[in-house]
């Protein structure tokens, strides 16, 4: 079934349809805060939030290790032997 030429021309003469299409085109492509950039920014934000959680977990683990090394002499000796290949 072909799309009749008369209906196509009639749709092109509809000023509300043309205005709506122009507005949608402007919003999705040409505006400063277009939808394409907005979706990529949302994706980037999610990625950065997951990285933030990862680094906060690492900071927490390292803080616990530092506290443990400062308080327990046996752990400090074990750490020195493992990391710096020191002997007793």
mmCIF file of N, CA and C in Angstrom:
data_model
loop_
_atom_site.group_PDB
_atom_site.id
_atom_site.type_symbol
_atom_site.label_atom_id
_atom_site.label_comp_id
_atom_site.label_asym_id
_atom_site.label_seq_id
_atom_site.Cartn_x
_atom_site.Cartn_y
_atom_site.Cartn_z
ATOM 1 N N UNK A 1 0.841 -1.175 0.000
ATOM 2 C CA UNK A 1 0.000 0.000 0.000
ATOM 3 C C UNK A 1 0.885 1.236 0.000
ATOM 4 N N UNK A 2 0.774 2.035 -1.014
ATOM 5 C CA UNK A 2 1.573 3.246 -1.131
ATOM 6 C C UNK A 2 0.936 4.384 -0.346
ATOM 7 N N UNK A 3 1.799 5.257 0.113
ATOM 8 C CA UNK A 3 1.341 6.443 0.832
ATOM 9 C C UNK A 3 0.940 7.486 -0.209
ATOM 10 N N UNK A 4 -0.317 7.856 -0.260
ATOM 11 C CA UNK A 4 -0.770 8.794 -1.295
ATOM 12 C C UNK A 4 -0.073 10.146 -1.184
ATOM 13 N N UNK A 5 0.246 10.703 -2.317
ATOM 14 C CA UNK A 5 0.959 11.966 -2.384
ATOM 15 C C UNK A 5 0.128 13.113 -1.809
ATOM 16 N N UNK A 6 -1.158 13.057 -1.989
ATOM 17 C CA UNK A 6 -2.031 14.128 -1.507
ATOM 18 C C UNK A 6 -2.025 14.200 0.021
ATOM 19 N N UNK A 7 -2.012 13.053 0.674
ATOM 20 C CA UNK A 7 -1.992 13.045 2.142
ATOM 21 C C UNK A 7 -0.659 13.592 2.646
ATOM 22 N N UNK A 8 0.417 13.236 1.985
ATOM 23 C CA UNK A 8 1.741 13.728 2.364
ATOM 24 C C UNK A 8 1.816 15.250 2.245
ATOM 25 N N UNK A 9 1.307 15.786 1.164
ATOM 26 C CA UNK A 9 1.316 17.238 0.963
ATOM 27 C C UNK A 9 0.426 17.915 1.998
ATOM 28 N N UNK A 10 -0.697 17.298 2.309
ATOM 29 C CA UNK A 10 -1.614 17.860 3.296
ATOM 30 C C UNK A 10 -0.944 17.913 4.678
ATOM 31 N N UNK A 11 -0.191 16.867 5.015
ATOM 32 C CA UNK A 11 0.512 16.859 6.296
ATOM 33 C C UNK A 11 1.604 17.924 6.342
ATOM 34 N N UNK A 12 2.269 18.151 5.219
ATOM 35 C CA UNK A 12 3.318 19.167 5.182
ATOM 36 C C UNK A 12 2.763 20.582 5.307
ATOM 37 N N UNK A 13 1.526 20.781 4.930
ATOM 38 C CA UNK A 13 0.911 22.107 5.033
ATOM 39 C C UNK A 13 0.356 22.382 6.429
ATOM 40 N N UNK A 14 0.285 21.362 7.263
ATOM 41 C CA UNK A 14 -0.230 21.539 8.616
ATOM 42 C C UNK A 14 0.830 22.256 9.459
ATOM 43 N N UNK A 15 0.535 23.496 9.854
ATOM 44 C CA UNK A 15 1.525 24.305 10.564
ATOM 45 C C UNK A 15 1.806 23.769 11.970
ATOM 46 N N UNK A 16 0.826 23.147 12.600
ATOM 47 C CA UNK A 16 1.041 22.600 13.940
ATOM 48 C C UNK A 16 1.983 21.395 13.894
ATOM 49 N N UNK A 17 1.813 20.580 12.896
ATOM 50 C CA UNK A 17 2.691 19.424 12.739
ATOM 51 C C UNK A 17 4.121 19.873 12.439
ATOM 52 N N UNK A 18 4.258 20.833 11.547
ATOM 53 C CA UNK A 18 5.597 21.332 11.211
ATOM 54 C C UNK A 18 6.261 21.991 12.416
ATOM 55 N N UNK A 19 5.489 22.753 13.163
ATOM 56 C CA UNK A 19 6.042 23.400 14.349
ATOM 57 C C UNK A 19 6.454 22.358 15.387
ATOM 58 N N UNK A 20 5.634 21.358 15.574
ATOM 59 C CA UNK A 20 5.960 20.293 16.527
ATOM 60 C C UNK A 20 7.208 19.536 16.097
ATOM 61 N N UNK A 21 7.309 19.218 14.821
ATOM 62 C CA UNK A 21 8.502 18.518 14.321
ATOM 63 C C UNK A 21 9.755 19.371 14.473
ATOM 64 N N UNK A 22 9.626 20.665 14.183
ATOM 65 C CA UNK A 22 10.769 21.566 14.334
ATOM 66 C C UNK A 22 11.196 21.647 15.800
ATOM 67 N N UNK A 23 10.234 21.717 16.698
ATOM 68 C CA UNK A 23 10.543 21.776 18.128
ATOM 69 C C UNK A 23 11.232 20.496 18.595
ATOM 70 N N UNK A 24 10.714 19.362 18.177
ATOM 71 C CA UNK A 24 11.313 18.079 18.563
ATOM 72 C C UNK A 24 12.728 17.959 18.001
ATOM 73 N N UNK A 25 12.917 18.374 16.779
ATOM 74 C CA UNK A 25 14.244 18.352 16.168
ATOM 75 C C UNK A 25 15.202 19.264 16.924
ATOM 76 N N UNK A 26 14.728 20.440 17.288
ATOM 77 C CA UNK A 26 15.562 21.385 18.031
ATOM 78 C C UNK A 26 15.956 20.810 19.394
ATOM 79 N N UNK A 27 14.995 20.236 20.092
ATOM 80 C CA UNK A 27 15.256 19.691 21.428
ATOM 81 C C UNK A 27 16.222 18.512 21.366
ATOM 82 N N UNK A 28 16.063 17.643 20.394
ATOM 83 C CA UNK A 28 16.897 16.435 20.355
ATOM 84 C C UNK A 28 18.291 16.671 19.798
ATOM 85 N N UNK A 29 18.449 17.639 18.911
ATOM 86 C CA UNK A 29 19.742 17.762 18.236
ATOM 87 C C UNK A 29 20.434 19.105 18.463
ATOM 88 N N UNK A 30 19.737 20.201 18.292
ATOM 89 C CA UNK A 30 20.399 21.494 18.191
ATOM 90 C C UNK A 30 20.504 22.291 19.483
ATOM 91 N N UNK A 31 19.723 22.004 20.488
ATOM 92 C CA UNK A 31 19.755 22.832 21.693
ATOM 93 C C UNK A 31 21.025 22.577 22.491
ATOM 94 N N UNK A 32 21.299 23.483 23.417
ATOM 95 C CA UNK A 32 22.499 23.361 24.228
ATOM 96 C C UNK A 32 22.420 22.134 25.139
ATOM 97 N N UNK A 33 21.252 21.849 25.646
ATOM 98 C CA UNK A 33 21.045 20.684 26.513
ATOM 99 C C UNK A 33 20.237 19.634 25.774
ATOM 100 N N UNK A 34 20.737 19.200 24.638
ATOM 101 C CA UNK A 34 19.965 18.257 23.829
ATOM 102 C C UNK A 34 19.891 16.885 24.486
ATOM 103 N N UNK A 35 18.976 16.088 24.005
ATOM 104 C CA UNK A 35 18.717 14.785 24.621
ATOM 105 C C UNK A 35 19.885 13.826 24.477
ATOM 106 N N UNK A 36 20.591 13.906 23.375
ATOM 107 C CA UNK A 36 21.722 13.002 23.153
ATOM 108 C C UNK A 36 22.806 13.251 24.199
ATOM 109 N N UNK A 37 23.142 14.515 24.417
ATOM 110 C CA UNK A 37 24.149 14.840 25.424
ATOM 111 C C UNK A 37 23.642 14.551 26.831
ATOM 112 N N UNK A 38 22.364 14.747 27.054
ATOM 113 C CA UNK A 38 21.791 14.471 28.372
ATOM 114 C C UNK A 38 21.909 12.982 28.704
ATOM 115 N N UNK A 39 21.595 12.108 27.739
ATOM 116 C CA UNK A 39 21.700 10.671 27.982
ATOM 117 C C UNK A 39 23.149 10.251 28.204
ATOM 118 N N UNK A 40 24.064 10.842 27.458
ATOM 119 C CA UNK A 40 25.468 10.497 27.670
ATOM 120 C C UNK A 40 25.956 11.014 29.024
ATOM 121 N N UNK A 41 25.457 12.168 29.461
ATOM 122 C CA UNK A 41 25.834 12.694 30.776
ATOM 123 C C UNK A 41 25.285 11.816 31.896
ATOM 124 N N UNK A 42 24.079 11.311 31.729
ATOM 125 C CA UNK A 42 23.495 10.413 32.730
ATOM 126 C C UNK A 42 24.310 9.125 32.813
ATOM 127 N N UNK A 43 24.710 8.605 31.661
ATOM 128 C CA UNK A 43 25.535 7.393 31.630
ATOM 129 C C UNK A 43 26.876 7.646 32.327
ATOM 130 N N UNK A 44 27.490 8.782 32.050
ATOM 131 C CA UNK A 44 28.766 9.135 32.664
ATOM 132 C C UNK A 44 28.607 9.294 34.175
ATOM 133 N N UNK A 45 27.502 9.886 34.603
ATOM 134 C CA UNK A 45 27.243 10.066 36.030
ATOM 135 C C UNK A 45 27.125 8.724 36.745
ATOM 136 N N UNK A 46 26.426 7.783 36.136
ATOM 137 C CA UNK A 46 26.295 6.453 36.743
ATOM 138 C C UNK A 46 27.655 5.769 36.853
ATOM 139 N N UNK A 47 28.469 5.922 35.819
ATOM 140 C CA UNK A 47 29.799 5.318 35.830
ATOM 141 C C UNK A 47 30.658 5.936 36.936
ATOM 142 N N UNK A 48 30.586 7.260 37.080
ATOM 143 C CA UNK A 48 31.372 7.935 38.106
ATOM 144 C C UNK A 48 30.886 7.594 39.514
ATOM 145 N N UNK A 49 29.589 7.410 39.682
ATOM 146 C CA UNK A 49 29.069 7.027 40.994
ATOM 147 C C UNK A 49 29.543 5.629 41.382
ATOM 148 N N UNK A 50 29.607 4.724 40.417
ATOM 149 C CA UNK A 50 30.105 3.383 40.733
ATOM 150 C C UNK A 50 31.599 3.429 41.063
ATOM 151 N N UNK A 51 32.347 4.281 40.372
ATOM 152 C CA UNK A 51 33.762 4.440 40.695
ATOM 153 C C UNK A 51 33.931 5.045 42.085
ATOM 154 N N UNK A 52 33.056 5.977 42.428
ATOM 155 C CA UNK A 52 33.119 6.602 43.749
ATOM 156 C C UNK A 52 32.916 5.556 44.836
ATOM 157 N N UNK A 53 31.930 4.687 44.661
ATOM 158 C CA UNK A 53 31.687 3.623 45.634
ATOM 159 C C UNK A 53 32.898 2.699 45.749
ATOM 160 N N UNK A 54 33.506 2.381 44.613
ATOM 161 C CA UNK A 54 34.682 1.512 44.606
ATOM 162 C C UNK A 54 35.826 2.156 45.395
ATOM 163 N N UNK A 55 36.096 3.431 45.127
ATOM 164 C CA UNK A 55 37.205 4.099 45.805
ATOM 165 C C UNK A 55 36.914 4.333 47.285
ATOM 166 N N UNK A 56 35.668 4.577 47.644
ATOM 167 C CA UNK A 56 35.325 4.713 49.062
ATOM 168 C C UNK A 56 35.552 3.397 49.798
ATOM 169 N N UNK A 57 35.255 2.285 49.139
ATOM 170 C CA UNK A 57 35.491 0.972 49.744
ATOM 171 C C UNK A 57 36.988 0.737 49.933
ATOM 172 N N UNK A 58 37.776 1.108 48.942
ATOM 173 C CA UNK A 58 39.229 0.944 49.050
ATOM 174 C C UNK A 58 39.782 1.823 50.171
ATOM 175 N N UNK A 59 39.294 3.049 50.277
ATOM 176 C CA UNK A 59 39.748 3.949 51.340
ATOM 177 C C UNK A 59 39.409 3.369 52.708
ATOM 178 N N UNK A 60 38.215 2.820 52.833
ATOM 179 C CA UNK A 60 37.810 2.218 54.109
ATOM 180 C C UNK A 60 38.710 1.039 54.457
ATOM 181 N N UNK A 61 38.987 0.180 53.480
ATOM 182 C CA UNK A 61 39.862 -0.973 53.719
ATOM 183 C C UNK A 61 41.266 -0.524 54.113
ATOM 184 N N UNK A 62 41.795 0.473 53.409
ATOM 185 C CA UNK A 62 43.141 0.954 53.711
ATOM 186 C C UNK A 62 43.205 1.619 55.082
ATOM 187 N N UNK A 63 42.145 2.330 55.452
ATOM 188 C CA UNK A 63 42.106 2.952 56.773
ATOM 189 C C UNK A 63 42.131 1.891 57.867
ATOM 190 N N UNK A 64 41.388 0.811 57.662
ATOM 191 C CA UNK A 64 41.395 -0.283 58.638
ATOM 192 C C UNK A 64 42.770 -0.940 58.714
ATOM 193 N N UNK A 65 43.425 -1.110 57.564
ATOM 194 C CA UNK A 65 44.765 -1.708 57.563
ATOM 195 C C UNK A 65 45.763 -0.814 58.286
ATOM 196 N N UNK A 66 45.671 0.499 58.061
ATOM 197 C CA UNK A 66 46.588 1.430 58.728
ATOM 198 C C UNK A 66 46.373 1.390 60.235
ATOM 199 N N UNK A 67 45.119 1.387 60.644
ATOM 200 C CA UNK A 67 44.808 1.325 62.081
ATOM 201 C C UNK A 67 45.353 0.038 62.689
ATOM 202 N N UNK A 68 45.192 -1.060 61.967
ATOM 203 C CA UNK A 68 45.684 -2.350 62.443
ATOM 204 C C UNK A 68 47.207 -2.354 62.532
ATOM 205 N N UNK A 69 47.887 -1.764 61.550
ATOM 206 C CA UNK A 69 49.349 -1.730 61.565
ATOM 207 C C UNK A 69 49.870 -0.831 62.681
ATOM 208 N N UNK A 70 49.149 0.239 62.991
ATOM 209 C CA UNK A 70 49.598 1.141 64.054
ATOM 210 C C UNK A 70 49.394 0.548 65.443
ATOM 211 N N UNK A 71 48.418 -0.326 65.592
ATOM 212 C CA UNK A 71 48.111 -0.844 66.928
ATOM 213 C C UNK A 71 48.736 -2.206 67.208
ATOM 214 N N UNK A 72 48.890 -3.058 66.214
ATOM 215 C CA UNK A 72 49.359 -4.427 66.450
ATOM 216 C C UNK A 72 50.758 -4.604 65.876
ATOM 217 N N UNK A 73 51.698 -4.875 66.766
ATOM 218 C CA UNK A 73 53.093 -5.020 66.349
ATOM 219 C C UNK A 73 53.302 -6.271 65.495
ATOM 220 N N UNK A 74 52.554 -7.325 65.755
ATOM 221 C CA UNK A 74 52.705 -8.567 64.989
ATOM 222 C C UNK A 74 52.280 -8.359 63.532
ATOM 223 N N UNK A 75 51.212 -7.628 63.339
ATOM 224 C CA UNK A 75 50.775 -7.341 61.971
ATOM 225 C C UNK A 75 51.774 -6.440 61.239
ATOM 226 N N UNK A 76 52.363 -5.502 61.980
ATOM 227 C CA UNK A 76 53.359 -4.624 61.376
ATOM 228 C C UNK A 76 54.570 -5.427 60.922
ATOM 229 N N UNK A 77 55.006 -6.362 61.756
ATOM 230 C CA UNK A 77 56.143 -7.204 61.390
ATOM 231 C C UNK A 77 55.804 -8.087 60.188
ATOM 232 N N UNK A 78 54.621 -8.660 60.183
ATOM 233 C CA UNK A 78 54.187 -9.506 59.066
ATOM 234 C C UNK A 78 54.118 -8.693 57.772
ATOM 235 N N UNK A 79 53.577 -7.489 57.856
ATOM 236 C CA UNK A 79 53.486 -6.616 56.683
ATOM 237 C C UNK A 79 54.877 -6.277 56.148
ATOM 238 N N UNK A 80 55.803 -5.954 57.048
ATOM 239 C CA UNK A 80 57.163 -5.606 56.628
ATOM 240 C C UNK A 80 57.849 -6.792 55.962
ATOM 241 N N UNK A 81 57.635 -7.993 56.496
ATOM 242 C CA UNK A 81 58.250 -9.175 55.893
ATOM 243 C C UNK A 81 57.659 -9.477 54.520
ATOM 244 N N UNK A 82 56.346 -9.308 54.365
ATOM 245 C CA UNK A 82 55.701 -9.622 53.087
ATOM 246 C C UNK A 82 55.972 -8.558 52.025
ATOM 247 N N UNK A 83 55.866 -7.303 52.390
ATOM 248 C CA UNK A 83 55.969 -6.235 51.397
ATOM 249 C C UNK A 83 57.415 -5.858 51.075
ATOM 250 N N UNK A 84 58.258 -5.817 52.086
ATOM 251 C CA UNK A 84 59.624 -5.340 51.883
ATOM 252 C C UNK A 84 60.665 -6.450 51.996
ATOM 253 N N UNK A 85 60.202 -7.697 52.051
ATOM 254 C CA UNK A 85 61.069 -8.879 52.095
ATOM 255 C C UNK A 85 62.091 -8.804 53.226
ATOM 256 N N UNK A 86 61.640 -8.296 54.370
ATOM 257 C CA UNK A 86 62.515 -8.215 55.538
ATOM 258 C C UNK A 86 62.494 -9.545 56.278
ATOM 259 N N UNK A 87 63.563 -9.776 57.027
ATOM 260 C CA UNK A 87 63.674 -11.001 57.808
ATOM 261 C C UNK A 87 63.604 -10.658 59.287
ATOM 262 N N UNK A 88 63.360 -11.704 60.097
ATOM 263 C CA UNK A 88 63.316 -11.505 61.556
ATOM 264 C C UNK A 88 64.676 -11.221 62.109
#
